[in-house]
mmCIF file of C-alpha atoms in Angstrom:
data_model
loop_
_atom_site.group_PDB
_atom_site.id
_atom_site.type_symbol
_atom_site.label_atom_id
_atom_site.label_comp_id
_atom_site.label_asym_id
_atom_site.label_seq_id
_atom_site.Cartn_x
_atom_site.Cartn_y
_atom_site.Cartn_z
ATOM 1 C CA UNK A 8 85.967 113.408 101.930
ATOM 2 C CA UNK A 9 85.166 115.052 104.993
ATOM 3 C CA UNK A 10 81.585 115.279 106.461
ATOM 4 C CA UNK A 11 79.462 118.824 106.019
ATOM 5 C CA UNK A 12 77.833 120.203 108.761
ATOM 6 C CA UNK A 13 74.453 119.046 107.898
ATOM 7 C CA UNK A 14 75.876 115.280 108.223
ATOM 8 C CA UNK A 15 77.643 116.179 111.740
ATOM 9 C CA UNK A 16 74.545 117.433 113.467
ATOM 10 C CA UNK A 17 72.428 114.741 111.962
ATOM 11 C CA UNK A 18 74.916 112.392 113.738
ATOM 12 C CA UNK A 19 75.131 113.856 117.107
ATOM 13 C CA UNK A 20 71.443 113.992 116.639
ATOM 14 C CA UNK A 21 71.142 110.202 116.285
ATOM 15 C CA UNK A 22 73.953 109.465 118.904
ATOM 16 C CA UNK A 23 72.057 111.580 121.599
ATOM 17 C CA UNK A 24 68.757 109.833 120.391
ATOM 18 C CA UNK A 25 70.539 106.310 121.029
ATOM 19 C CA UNK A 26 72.192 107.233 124.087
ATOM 20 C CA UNK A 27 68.529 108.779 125.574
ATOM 21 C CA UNK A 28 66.766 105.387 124.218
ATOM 22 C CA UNK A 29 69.291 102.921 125.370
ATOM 23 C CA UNK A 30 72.289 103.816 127.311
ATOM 24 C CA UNK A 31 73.241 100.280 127.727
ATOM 25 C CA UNK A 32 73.961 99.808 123.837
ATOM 26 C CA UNK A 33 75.429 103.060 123.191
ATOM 27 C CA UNK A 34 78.099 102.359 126.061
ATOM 28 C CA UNK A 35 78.420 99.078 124.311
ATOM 29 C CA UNK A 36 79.276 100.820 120.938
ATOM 30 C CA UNK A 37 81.091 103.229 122.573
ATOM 31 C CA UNK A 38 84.822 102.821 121.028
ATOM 32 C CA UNK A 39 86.625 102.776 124.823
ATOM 33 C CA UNK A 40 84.656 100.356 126.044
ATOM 34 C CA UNK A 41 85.726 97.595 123.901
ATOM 35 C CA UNK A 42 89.668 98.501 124.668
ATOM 36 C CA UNK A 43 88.634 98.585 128.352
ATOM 37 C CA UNK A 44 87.293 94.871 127.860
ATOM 38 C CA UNK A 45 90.354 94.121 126.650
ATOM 39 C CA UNK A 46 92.337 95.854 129.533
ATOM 40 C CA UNK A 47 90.694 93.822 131.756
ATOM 41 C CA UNK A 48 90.317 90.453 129.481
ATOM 42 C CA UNK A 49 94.386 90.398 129.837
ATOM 43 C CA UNK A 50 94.922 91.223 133.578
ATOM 44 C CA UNK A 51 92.385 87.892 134.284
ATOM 45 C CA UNK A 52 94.006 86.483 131.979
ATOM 46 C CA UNK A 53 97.591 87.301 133.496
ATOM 47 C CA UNK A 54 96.191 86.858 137.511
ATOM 48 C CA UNK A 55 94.963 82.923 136.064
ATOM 49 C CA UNK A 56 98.362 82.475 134.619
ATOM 50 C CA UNK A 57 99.665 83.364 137.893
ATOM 51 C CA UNK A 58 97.691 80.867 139.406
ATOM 52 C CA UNK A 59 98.295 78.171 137.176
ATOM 53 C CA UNK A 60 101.936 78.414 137.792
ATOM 54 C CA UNK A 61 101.407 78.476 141.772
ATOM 55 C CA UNK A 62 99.095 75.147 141.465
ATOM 56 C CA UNK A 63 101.592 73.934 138.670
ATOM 57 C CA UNK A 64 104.408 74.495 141.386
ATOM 58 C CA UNK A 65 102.156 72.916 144.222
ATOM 59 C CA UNK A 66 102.012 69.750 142.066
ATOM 60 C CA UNK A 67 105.654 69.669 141.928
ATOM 61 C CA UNK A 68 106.161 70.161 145.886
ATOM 62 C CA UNK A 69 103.836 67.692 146.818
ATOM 63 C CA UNK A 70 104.305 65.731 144.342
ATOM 64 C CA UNK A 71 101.110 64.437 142.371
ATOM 65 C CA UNK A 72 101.635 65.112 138.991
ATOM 66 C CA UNK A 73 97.856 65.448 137.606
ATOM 67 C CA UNK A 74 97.762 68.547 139.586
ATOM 68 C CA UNK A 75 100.935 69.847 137.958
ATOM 69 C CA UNK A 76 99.565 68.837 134.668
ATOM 70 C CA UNK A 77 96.202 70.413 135.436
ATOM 71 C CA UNK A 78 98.136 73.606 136.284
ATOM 72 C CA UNK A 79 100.372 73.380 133.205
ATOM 73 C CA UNK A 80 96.914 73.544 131.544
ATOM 74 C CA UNK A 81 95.043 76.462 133.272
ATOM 75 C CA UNK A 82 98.141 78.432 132.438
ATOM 76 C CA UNK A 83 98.252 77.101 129.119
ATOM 77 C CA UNK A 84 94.477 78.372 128.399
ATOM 78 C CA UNK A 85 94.694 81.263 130.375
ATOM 79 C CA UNK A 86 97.228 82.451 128.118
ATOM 80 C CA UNK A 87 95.233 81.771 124.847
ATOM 81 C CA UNK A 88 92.292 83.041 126.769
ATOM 82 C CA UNK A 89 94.765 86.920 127.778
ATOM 83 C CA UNK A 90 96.197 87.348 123.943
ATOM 84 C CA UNK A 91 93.642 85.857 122.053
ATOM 85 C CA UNK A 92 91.972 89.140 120.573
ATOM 86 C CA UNK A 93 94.606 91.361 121.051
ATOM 87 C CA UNK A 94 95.738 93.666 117.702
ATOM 88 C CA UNK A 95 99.937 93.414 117.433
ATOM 89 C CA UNK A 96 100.751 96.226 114.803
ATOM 90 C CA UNK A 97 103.931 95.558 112.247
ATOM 91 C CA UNK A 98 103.629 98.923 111.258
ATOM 92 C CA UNK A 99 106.977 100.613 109.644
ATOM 93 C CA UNK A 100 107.445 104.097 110.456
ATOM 94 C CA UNK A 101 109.329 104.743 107.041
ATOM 95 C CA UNK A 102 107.766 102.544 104.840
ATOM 96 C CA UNK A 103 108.618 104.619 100.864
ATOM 97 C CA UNK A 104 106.996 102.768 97.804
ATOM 98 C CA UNK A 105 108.691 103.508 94.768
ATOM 99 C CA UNK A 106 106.601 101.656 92.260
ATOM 100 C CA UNK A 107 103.311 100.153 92.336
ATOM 101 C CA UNK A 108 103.407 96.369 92.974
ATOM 102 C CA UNK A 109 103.278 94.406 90.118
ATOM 103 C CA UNK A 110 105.175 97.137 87.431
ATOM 104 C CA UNK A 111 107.861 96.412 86.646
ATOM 105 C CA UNK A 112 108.660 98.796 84.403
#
């Protein structure tokens, strides 16, 4: 059910009332910002992979292997820490039900 018009300016009214009293939380619940977090939460992420693989590397060349295993691990986290919160949709495009689950008949 769609919103009237007396529900759409009493909205706005409140969002410009929260955005006048405190811009800080309205950016906050602003939906972009949270996909820009995101954005940026997986390029660290993929810059400390990076680096874990060049001190993982390093460890190999010079040969001390707790700093190989140490970079094993930062990419290891870093990783976790990039992907962690990120949505991965399964959606089919032409997804038909024919029956509701559960009838058989």
């Amino acid at each position: 059910m769609p919103l009237s018009e007396f529900e759409k300016r009493e909205l706005d009214l409140i969002s410009n009332a929260l955005e006048s009293e405190d811009p800080r939380l309205a950016a906050l619940l602003n939906k972009d910002a949270f996909a820009v977090s995101l954005r940026t939460r997986f390029r660290r992420g993929l810059a400390l992979v990076a680096a874990g693989a060049a001190v993982l590397i390093l460890g190999l060349v010079v040969r001390v292997p707790l700093l190989g295993i140490a970079g094993f691990a930062v990419m290891n986290g870093a990783a976790y820490w990039a992907i962690k919160d990120l949505r991965w949709s399964l959606r089919t495009t032409n997804r038909h039900v024919t029956q509701l689950e559960g009838n058989s008949e």
